């Protein structure tokens, strides 16, 4: 039996609030990143600007050196997004290890409707990674990452599209590789959790409905483009939609019934 | 007819890529922020840490001084979240205007499945704000912001729960008020957009399906908690769920048929 790998706890990634919800487990953190359609990537634009920047980007965990590595192993984070020239230039010019960035992913799985506003919460999964970003310059690695990221948008899409990319497409594509330094995740599941003073107050419990509204992302029926010439929607698309809808809805529903630890949950 | 207010373009919020998708319109930006269940908030933890930090938080635009202000007017951003003591302490100790932060919101409205990986894209809406965060210390403003934020999770929830919060609940709640300095948004809608070299290649068009998979967030049937004593799910909850599901699905579907500008869309 293998051991479970976890990210090291350092001051910048250690969860101090609701510690029982924290995870440093690579599998949990990598899975949240990989199942998120959009990642939020933060970097410091430099001394002339006081504000950190955030870009929405598409990305995926992977290992070019060990492509068969699974989510429970050390992986790099590959990013492709609406990459402003700013983050590209900063990563290209960064000395040493690369541009220090933070990658975040969050999803809401349910609304927790409690007796009091203070006990309201979400069921959610969130993860962050800290690491150093560099541009991928090796062409084989870039192609490999383009395939990894395209297939993260829709499983198996790469081989069902016009590949390989031509020279102009490869050179216009920018992929950032993030060497991960640390990471952490936070997961809240379960049901409503109110304080005793309210739960024993009949006036309150007789009029305030409590419960959970599950929330999930739905993928609708594919709409062919006016120029599409393939009559039947291919299996890799219908299967992806069916699988995702099933997984997403099931997770949100099952999270409600997750066994609660004894301590406070919100 | 009033004029449309826009955020000033400064180097840190000016969109340089796909400019035709950019917006500086207050209404568009505030609406994306307000309709997002989770905001990603970035700040710099200080000189000892090279990495920016990102926290998922709940927030809403509003004006305490002019509560009737609508989304097309200048507003502050109020944040309440899983506020680590770090951001609270930084905001509390910040000199001058407050802690410089970036607030981001993004949602995916559809998968754009094109002939080539490079032409794949999302329909999406994203927005960022830059501003200075301070803790709200005035008790009336804090209570007002708590109501604003609770109702952003589920419309009208505040008045249907046990309010007002007691002294301990108010003092344990931390609300950040962000004075917004600038902002920008980016919206991609429409359908597939491929290059001529592929669209005129029969070998490619005969085997690659192209089109859009609409994506939206679904709110499921409310699940009462084991301790709930109110038999019927109240109208403010069923109405919220029905409205959100209708709006979300309709937006994702209609975005596909949005009239395309002539220039390239991905």
GROMACS .gro file of N, CA, C and O in nm, chain A residues 32-136:
model
  420
   32UNK      N    1  -0.956   1.894  -0.749
   32UNK     CA    2  -1.035   2.019  -0.754
   32UNK      C    3  -0.984   2.106  -0.869
   32UNK      O    4  -1.062   2.160  -0.948
   33UNK      N    5  -0.852   2.118  -0.881
   33UNK     CA    6  -0.794   2.197  -0.992
   33UNK      C    7  -0.837   2.137  -1.126
   33UNK      O    8  -0.884   2.207  -1.216
   34UNK      N    9  -0.822   2.006  -1.140
   34UNK     CA   10  -0.848   1.942  -1.270
   34UNK      C   11  -0.995   1.945  -1.312
   34UNK      O   12  -1.024   1.942  -1.431
   35UNK      N   13  -1.085   1.948  -1.216
   35UNK     CA   14  -1.227   1.945  -1.252
   35UNK      C   15  -1.286   2.085  -1.263
   35UNK      O   16  -1.406   2.099  -1.287
   36UNK      N   17  -1.203   2.187  -1.249
   36UNK     CA   18  -1.252   2.325  -1.260
   36UNK      C   19  -1.231   2.376  -1.402
   36UNK      O   20  -1.121   2.367  -1.455
   37UNK      N   21  -1.334   2.431  -1.461
   37UNK     CA   22  -1.323   2.478  -1.599
   37UNK      C   23  -1.244   2.607  -1.609
   37UNK      O   24  -1.190   2.639  -1.714
   38UNK      N   25  -1.243   2.683  -1.500
   38UNK     CA   26  -1.167   2.807  -1.498
   38UNK      C   27  -1.084   2.812  -1.371
   38UNK      O   28  -1.134   2.780  -1.263
   39UNK      N   29  -0.957   2.848  -1.386
   39UNK     CA   30  -0.871   2.872  -1.271
   39UNK      C   31  -0.846   3.022  -1.260
   39UNK      O   32  -0.843   3.092  -1.362
   40UNK      N   33  -0.831   3.070  -1.138
   40UNK     CA   34  -0.795   3.211  -1.120
   40UNK      C   35  -0.648   3.218  -1.081
   40UNK      O   36  -0.606   3.154  -0.985
   41UNK      N   37  -0.572   3.291  -1.161
   41UNK     CA   38  -0.427   3.296  -1.143
   41UNK      C   39  -0.388   3.437  -1.103
   41UNK      O   40  -0.421   3.534  -1.173
   42UNK      N   41  -0.318   3.448  -0.991
   42UNK     CA   42  -0.278   3.579  -0.941
   42UNK      C   43  -0.127   3.596  -0.948
   42UNK      O   44  -0.051   3.502  -0.926
   43UNK      N   45  -0.085   3.718  -0.983
   43UNK     CA   46   0.057   3.752  -0.983
   43UNK      C   47   0.070   3.899  -0.951
   43UNK      O   48  -0.028   3.975  -0.957
   44UNK      N   49   0.191   3.937  -0.915
   44UNK     CA   50   0.217   4.078  -0.886
   44UNK      C   51   0.272   4.144  -1.011
   44UNK      O   52   0.371   4.100  -1.066
   45UNK      N   53   0.204   4.249  -1.061
   45UNK     CA   54   0.247   4.310  -1.187
   45UNK      C   55   0.378   4.388  -1.175
   45UNK      O   56   0.433   4.428  -1.277
   46UNK      N   57   0.426   4.411  -1.055
   46UNK     CA   58   0.553   4.483  -1.042
   46UNK      C   59   0.540   4.603  -0.952
   46UNK      O   60   0.429   4.638  -0.910
   47UNK      N   61   0.653   4.665  -0.923
   47UNK     CA   62   0.658   4.771  -0.820
   47UNK      C   63   0.575   4.895  -0.854
   47UNK      O   64   0.533   4.967  -0.764
   48UNK      N   65   0.545   4.917  -0.983
   48UNK     CA   66   0.474   5.041  -1.018
   48UNK      C   67   0.324   5.029  -0.994
   48UNK      O   68   0.251   5.127  -1.001
   49UNK      N   69   0.277   4.908  -0.968
   49UNK     CA   70   0.133   4.886  -0.951
   49UNK      C   71   0.107   4.827  -0.813
   49UNK      O   72   0.159   4.718  -0.782
   50UNK      N   73   0.026   4.892  -0.730
   50UNK     CA   74   0.005   4.839  -0.595
   50UNK      C   75  -0.084   4.715  -0.591
   50UNK      O   76  -0.084   4.642  -0.492
   51UNK      N   77  -0.162   4.691  -0.699
   51UNK     CA   78  -0.264   4.585  -0.694
   51UNK      C   79  -0.214   4.454  -0.753
   51UNK      O   80  -0.153   4.453  -0.860
   52UNK      N   81  -0.242   4.343  -0.686
   52UNK     CA   82  -0.217   4.214  -0.751
   52UNK      C   83  -0.312   4.200  -0.870
   52UNK      O   84  -0.417   4.265  -0.874
   53UNK      N   85  -0.275   4.119  -0.967
   53UNK     CA   86  -0.361   4.095  -1.083
   53UNK      C   87  -0.420   3.955  -1.073
   53UNK      O   88  -0.360   3.866  -1.014
   54UNK      N   89  -0.541   3.937  -1.127
   54UNK     CA   90  -0.600   3.803  -1.139
   54UNK      C   91  -0.645   3.782  -1.283
   54UNK      O   92  -0.711   3.868  -1.341
   55UNK      N   93  -0.607   3.668  -1.339
   55UNK     CA   94  -0.651   3.631  -1.473
   55UNK      C   95  -0.728   3.499  -1.466
   55UNK      O   96  -0.683   3.406  -1.399
   56UNK      N   97  -0.842   3.490  -1.535
   56UNK     CA   98  -0.905   3.358  -1.549
   56UNK      C   99  -0.830   3.280  -1.657
   56UNK      O  100  -0.804   3.333  -1.765
   57UNK      N  101  -0.792   3.158  -1.628
   57UNK     CA  102  -0.716   3.077  -1.723
   57UNK      C  103  -0.766   2.933  -1.721
   57UNK      O  104  -0.835   2.890  -1.629
   58UNK      N  105  -0.729   2.858  -1.825
   58UNK     CA  106  -0.761   2.715  -1.831
   58UNK      C  107  -0.634   2.639  -1.797
   58UNK      O  108  -0.525   2.677  -1.843
   59UNK      N  109  -0.644   2.535  -1.717
   59UNK     CA  110  -0.523   2.464  -1.681
   59UNK      C  111  -0.550   2.323  -1.633
   59UNK      O  112  -0.665   2.283  -1.611
   60UNK      N  113  -0.444   2.251  -1.613
   60UNK     CA  114  -0.453   2.110  -1.577
   60UNK      C  115  -0.322   2.065  -1.513
   60UNK      O  116  -0.215   2.114  -1.549
   61UNK      N  117  -0.332   1.973  -1.417
   61UNK     CA  118  -0.213   1.915  -1.355
   61UNK      C  119  -0.160   1.802  -1.444
   61UNK      O  120  -0.238   1.725  -1.500
   62UNK      N  121  -0.028   1.791  -1.453
   62UNK     CA  122   0.028   1.682  -1.532
   62UNK      C  123   0.179   1.673  -1.513
   62UNK      O  124   0.241   1.760  -1.452
   63UNK      N  125   0.235   1.564  -1.565
   63UNK     CA  126   0.380   1.547  -1.560
   63UNK      C  127   0.428   1.508  -1.698
   63UNK      O  128   0.392   1.401  -1.750
   64UNK      N  129   0.505   1.596  -1.760
   64UNK     CA  130   0.559   1.565  -1.892
   64UNK      C  131   0.665   1.455  -1.883
   64UNK      O  132   0.674   1.368  -1.971
   65UNK      N  133   0.742   1.455  -1.775
   65UNK     CA  134   0.848   1.354  -1.760
   65UNK      C  135   0.791   1.216  -1.727
   65UNK      O  136   0.847   1.114  -1.765
   66UNK      N  137   0.680   1.215  -1.656
   66UNK     CA  138   0.615   1.089  -1.621
   66UNK      C  139   0.467   1.099  -1.656
   66UNK      O  140   0.382   1.113  -1.567
   67UNK      N  141   0.437   1.092  -1.787
   67UNK     CA  142   0.299   1.119  -1.833
   67UNK      C  143   0.193   1.028  -1.769
   67UNK      O  144   0.076   1.065  -1.763
   68UNK      N  145   0.235   0.912  -1.720
   68UNK     CA  146   0.136   0.822  -1.660
   68UNK      C  147   0.111   0.854  -1.513
   68UNK      O  148   0.033   0.786  -1.447
   69UNK      N  149   0.177   0.958  -1.461
   69UNK     CA  150   0.157   0.993  -1.319
   69UNK      C  151   0.011   1.024  -1.293
   69UNK      O  152  -0.056   1.088  -1.375
   70UNK      N  153  -0.040   0.979  -1.180
   70UNK     CA  154  -0.182   1.004  -1.150
   70UNK      C  155  -0.194   1.121  -1.052
   70UNK      O  156  -0.094   1.176  -1.006
   71UNK      N  157  -0.321   1.158  -1.021
   71UNK     CA  158  -0.342   1.280  -0.942
   71UNK      C  159  -0.286   1.275  -0.801
   71UNK      O  160  -0.274   1.378  -0.736
   72UNK      N  161  -0.251   1.154  -0.753
   72UNK     CA  162  -0.197   1.147  -0.617
   72UNK      C  163  -0.046   1.163  -0.614
   72UNK      O  164   0.017   1.147  -0.509
   73UNK      N  165   0.013   1.196  -0.729
   73UNK     CA  166   0.159   1.211  -0.734
   73UNK      C  167   0.198   1.357  -0.758
   73UNK      O  168   0.115   1.436  -0.802
   74UNK      N  169   0.324   1.392  -0.732
   74UNK     CA  170   0.368   1.530  -0.756
   74UNK      C  171   0.352   1.563  -0.905
   74UNK      O  172   0.396   1.488  -0.991
   75UNK      N  173   0.287   1.675  -0.934
   75UNK     CA  174   0.258   1.715  -1.072
   75UNK      C  175   0.288   1.864  -1.089
   75UNK      O  176   0.291   1.939  -0.991
   76UNK      N  177   0.307   1.903  -1.214
   76UNK     CA  178   0.316   2.045  -1.247
   76UNK      C  179   0.177   2.094  -1.288
   76UNK      O  180   0.091   2.015  -1.327
   77UNK      N  181   0.158   2.225  -1.281
   77UNK     CA  182   0.031   2.282  -1.328
   77UNK      C  183   0.059   2.354  -1.460
   77UNK      O  184   0.144   2.443  -1.466
   78UNK      N  185  -0.009   2.309  -1.566
   78UNK     CA  186   0.007   2.372  -1.698
   78UNK      C  187  -0.111   2.465  -1.724
   78UNK      O  188  -0.226   2.424  -1.707
   79UNK      N  189  -0.080   2.587  -1.765
   79UNK     CA  190  -0.185   2.689  -1.782
   79UNK      C  191  -0.186   2.742  -1.923
   79UNK      O  192  -0.082   2.771  -1.982
   80UNK      N  193  -0.304   2.757  -1.976
   80UNK     CA  194  -0.323   2.822  -2.106
   80UNK      C  195  -0.446   2.907  -2.090
   80UNK      O  196  -0.550   2.859  -2.046
   81UNK      N  197  -0.436   3.034  -2.123
   81UNK     CA  198  -0.555   3.112  -2.097
   81UNK      C  199  -0.558   3.232  -2.184
   81UNK      O  200  -0.490   3.241  -2.286
   82UNK      N  201  -0.641   3.323  -2.147
   82UNK     CA  202  -0.645   3.449  -2.216
   82UNK      C  203  -0.529   3.527  -2.159
   82UNK      O  204  -0.541   3.617  -2.078
   83UNK      N  205  -0.409   3.483  -2.200
   83UNK     CA  206  -0.285   3.526  -2.138
   83UNK      C  207  -0.251   3.666  -2.190
   83UNK      O  208  -0.211   3.681  -2.303
   84UNK      N  209  -0.270   3.764  -2.105
   84UNK     CA  210  -0.228   3.899  -2.145
   84UNK      C  211  -0.078   3.896  -2.163
   84UNK      O  212  -0.008   3.816  -2.104
   85UNK      N  213  -0.028   3.986  -2.244
   85UNK     CA  214   0.117   3.988  -2.264
   85UNK      C  215   0.189   4.017  -2.132
   85UNK      O  216   0.305   3.983  -2.117
   86UNK      N  217   0.119   4.077  -2.038
   86UNK     CA  218   0.183   4.110  -1.912
   86UNK      C  219   0.234   3.986  -1.839
   86UNK      O  220   0.350   3.978  -1.801
   87UNK      N  221   0.147   3.886  -1.820
   87UNK     CA  222   0.193   3.768  -1.746
   87UNK      C  223   0.295   3.690  -1.828
   87UNK      O  224   0.391   3.635  -1.774
   88UNK      N  225   0.280   3.690  -1.960
   88UNK     CA  226   0.378   3.621  -2.045
   88UNK      C  227   0.514   3.688  -2.034
   88UNK      O  228   0.616   3.622  -2.017
   89UNK      N  229   0.515   3.821  -2.045
   89UNK     CA  230   0.642   3.892  -2.036
   89UNK      C  231   0.706   3.876  -1.899
   89UNK      O  232   0.827   3.856  -1.887
   90UNK      N  233   0.623   3.883  -1.796
   90UNK     CA  234   0.676   3.867  -1.660
   90UNK      C  235   0.735   3.727  -1.642
   90UNK      O  236   0.842   3.712  -1.583
   91UNK      N  237   0.667   3.625  -1.693
   91UNK     CA  238   0.717   3.488  -1.679
   91UNK      C  239   0.842   3.468  -1.764
   91UNK      O  240   0.935   3.398  -1.724
   92UNK      N  241   0.843   3.530  -1.882
   92UNK     CA  242   0.959   3.517  -1.970
   92UNK      C  243   1.083   3.584  -1.909
   92UNK      O  244   1.193   3.533  -1.919
   93UNK      N  245   1.059   3.700  -1.845
   93UNK     CA  246   1.171   3.777  -1.792
   93UNK      C  247   1.209   3.738  -1.649
   93UNK      O  248   1.308   3.787  -1.597
   94UNK      N  249   1.126   3.655  -1.586
   94UNK     CA  250   1.150   3.624  -1.446
   94UNK      C  251   1.285   3.555  -1.428
   94UNK      O  252   1.320   3.466  -1.504
   95UNK      N  253   1.357   3.601  -1.329
   95UNK     CA  254   1.487   3.538  -1.302
   95UNK      C  255   1.468   3.422  -1.207
   95UNK      O  256   1.367   3.410  -1.139
   96UNK      N  257   1.570   3.336  -1.203
   96UNK     CA  258   1.568   3.227  -1.106
   96UNK      C  259   1.460   3.126  -1.136
   96UNK      O  260   1.446   3.080  -1.249
   97UNK      N  261   1.379   3.096  -1.035
   97UNK     CA  262   1.283   2.987  -1.047
   97UNK      C  263   1.165   3.019  -1.140
   97UNK      O  264   1.099   2.929  -1.189
   98UNK      N  265   1.135   3.147  -1.160
   98UNK     CA  266   1.020   3.184  -1.242
   98UNK      C  267   0.934   3.287  -1.171
   98UNK      O  268   0.972   3.340  -1.065
   99UNK      N  269   0.818   3.314  -1.227
   99UNK     CA  270   0.726   3.415  -1.171
   99UNK      C  271   0.644   3.353  -1.058
   99UNK      O  272   0.574   3.253  -1.081
  100UNK      N  273   0.649   3.412  -0.939
  100UNK     CA  274   0.569   3.355  -0.828
  100UNK      C  275   0.421   3.381  -0.850
  100UNK      O  276   0.380   3.496  -0.868
  101UNK      N  277   0.342   3.277  -0.855
  101UNK     CA  278   0.199   3.294  -0.879
  101UNK      C  279   0.117   3.210  -0.781
  101UNK      O  280   0.170   3.121  -0.713
  102UNK      N  281  -0.010   3.241  -0.775
  102UNK     CA  282  -0.106   3.162  -0.697
  102UNK      C  283  -0.216   3.118  -0.792
  102UNK      O  284  -0.266   3.197  -0.871
  103UNK      N  285  -0.250   2.990  -0.788
  103UNK     CA  286  -0.356   2.934  -0.872
  103UNK      C  287  -0.470   2.892  -0.779
  103UNK      O  288  -0.445   2.822  -0.681
  104UNK      N  289  -0.592   2.934  -0.811
  104UNK     CA  290  -0.705   2.902  -0.724
  104UNK      C  291  -0.820   2.843  -0.803
  104UNK      O  292  -0.844   2.881  -0.918
  105UNK      N  293  -0.891   2.749  -0.741
  105UNK     CA  294  -1.011   2.691  -0.801
  105UNK      C  295  -1.115   2.674  -0.691
  105UNK      O  296  -1.081   2.629  -0.581
  106UNK      N  297  -1.238   2.712  -0.719
  106UNK     CA  298  -1.345   2.698  -0.620
  106UNK      C  299  -1.473   2.659  -0.689
  106UNK      O  300  -1.500   2.705  -0.800
  107UNK      N  301  -1.550   2.574  -0.624
  107UNK     CA  302  -1.684   2.548  -0.678
  107UNK      C  303  -1.784   2.535  -0.564
  107UNK      O  304  -1.752   2.487  -0.455
  108UNK      N  305  -1.905   2.578  -0.592
  108UNK     CA  306  -2.011   2.574  -0.491
  108UNK      C  307  -2.095   2.450  -0.516
  108UNK      O  308  -2.135   2.423  -0.629
  109UNK      N  309  -2.119   2.371  -0.411
  109UNK     CA  310  -2.197   2.248  -0.424
  109UNK      C  311  -2.335   2.258  -0.358
  109UNK      O  312  -2.417   2.168  -0.376
  110UNK      N  313  -2.357   2.365  -0.282
  110UNK     CA  314  -2.489   2.377  -0.220
  110UNK      C  315  -2.500   2.502  -0.134
  110UNK      O  316  -2.399   2.554  -0.085
  111UNK      N  317  -2.624   2.550  -0.118
  111UNK     CA  318  -2.650   2.662  -0.028
  111UNK      C  319  -2.699   2.605   0.104
  111UNK      O  320  -2.797   2.528   0.106
  112UNK      N  321  -2.634   2.641   0.214
  112UNK     CA  322  -2.674   2.594   0.346
  112UNK      C  323  -2.761   2.700   0.410
  112UNK      O  324  -2.713   2.807   0.448
  113UNK      N  325  -2.890   2.671   0.416
  113UNK     CA  326  -2.987   2.770   0.467
  113UNK      C  327  -3.022   2.736   0.612
  113UNK      O  328  -3.096   2.642   0.640
  114UNK      N  329  -2.965   2.813   0.703
  114UNK     CA  330  -2.976   2.786   0.846
  114UNK      C  331  -3.074   2.881   0.913
  114UNK      O  332  -3.134   2.965   0.846
  115UNK      N  333  -3.086   2.870   1.043
  115UNK     CA  334  -3.180   2.956   1.115
  115UNK      C  335  -3.134   3.101   1.117
  115UNK      O  336  -3.215   3.193   1.106
  116UNK      N  337  -3.003   3.122   1.131
  116UNK     CA  338  -2.951   3.259   1.140
  116UNK      C  339  -2.859   3.289   1.022
  116UNK      O  340  -2.794   3.199   0.968
  117UNK      N  341  -2.850   3.416   0.981
  117UNK     CA  342  -2.757   3.453   0.874
  117UNK      C  343  -2.614   3.405   0.904
  117UNK      O  344  -2.546   3.355   0.814
  118UNK      N  345  -2.570   3.416   1.028
  118UNK     CA  346  -2.432   3.376   1.062
  118UNK      C  347  -2.406   3.229   1.039
  118UNK      O  348  -2.292   3.190   1.016
  119UNK      N  349  -2.508   3.146   1.047
  119UNK     CA  350  -2.488   3.002   1.026
  119UNK      C  351  -2.510   2.961   0.881
  119UNK      O  352  -2.493   2.845   0.846
  120UNK      N  353  -2.544   3.056   0.796
  120UNK     CA  354  -2.553   3.025   0.653
  120UNK      C  355  -2.415   2.994   0.599
  120UNK      O  356  -2.314   3.045   0.648
  121UNK      N  357  -2.408   2.910   0.498
  121UNK     CA  358  -2.279   2.871   0.443
  121UNK      C  359  -2.301   2.811   0.305
  121UNK      O  360  -2.414   2.807   0.254
  122UNK      N  361  -2.194   2.768   0.243
  122UNK     CA  362  -2.200   2.689   0.120
  122UNK      C  363  -2.141   2.551   0.147
  122UNK      O  364  -2.049   2.539   0.229
  123UNK      N  365  -2.191   2.449   0.081
  123UNK     CA  366  -2.106   2.333   0.057
  123UNK      C  367  -2.017   2.372  -0.060
  123UNK      O  368  -2.064   2.425  -0.161
  124UNK      N  369  -1.888   2.347  -0.046
  124UNK     CA  370  -1.795   2.393  -0.150
  124UNK      C  371  -1.668   2.311  -0.147
  124UNK      O  372  -1.639   2.240  -0.049
  125UNK      N  373  -1.593   2.322  -0.257
  125UNK     CA  374  -1.458   2.267  -0.265
  125UNK      C  375  -1.368   2.377  -0.319
  125UNK      O  376  -1.400   2.438  -0.421
  126UNK      N  377  -1.259   2.405  -0.251
  126UNK     CA  378  -1.166   2.505  -0.304
  126UNK      C  379  -1.023   2.457  -0.285
  126UNK      O  380  -0.994   2.377  -0.196
  127UNK      N  381  -0.936   2.503  -0.371
  127UNK     CA  382  -0.794   2.465  -0.364
  127UNK      C  383  -0.709   2.580  -0.412
  127UNK      O  384  -0.751   2.658  -0.499
  128UNK      N  385  -0.591   2.593  -0.356
  128UNK     CA  386  -0.492   2.687  -0.408
  128UNK      C  387  -0.358   2.616  -0.420
  128UNK      O  388  -0.328   2.519  -0.349
  129UNK      N  389  -0.280   2.665  -0.515
  129UNK     CA  390  -0.141   2.621  -0.532
  129UNK      C  391  -0.053   2.745  -0.535
  129UNK      O  392  -0.092   2.847  -0.594
  130UNK      N  393   0.064   2.737  -0.476
  130UNK     CA  394   0.166   2.839  -0.495
  130UNK      C  395   0.280   2.777  -0.576
  130UNK      O  396   0.316   2.662  -0.552
  131UNK      N  397   0.333   2.854  -0.666
  131UNK     CA  398   0.444   2.799  -0.744
  131UNK      C  399   0.509   2.902  -0.833
  131UNK      O  400   0.468   3.020  -0.834
  132UNK      N  401   0.609   2.857  -0.907
  132UNK     CA  402   0.685   2.944  -0.996
  132UNK      C  403   0.653   2.909  -1.141
  132UNK      O  404   0.667   2.794  -1.182
  133UNK      N  405   0.610   3.011  -1.218
  133UNK     CA  406   0.567   2.988  -1.357
  133UNK      C  407   0.676   3.026  -1.455
  133UNK      O  408   0.741   3.131  -1.443
  134UNK      N  409   0.696   2.937  -1.552
  134UNK     CA  410   0.786   2.965  -1.664
  134UNK      C  411   0.716   2.928  -1.793
  134UNK      O  412   0.630   2.841  -1.795
  135UNK      N  413   0.756   2.993  -1.903
  135UNK     CA  414   0.700   2.955  -2.032
  135UNK      C  415   0.758   2.820  -2.074
  135UNK      O  416   0.877   2.794  -2.055
  136UNK      N  417   0.673   2.737  -2.132
  136UNK     CA  418   0.722   2.611  -2.187
  136UNK      C  419   0.786   2.641  -2.323
  136UNK      O  420   0.720   2.696  -2.412
   0.00000   0.00000   0.00000
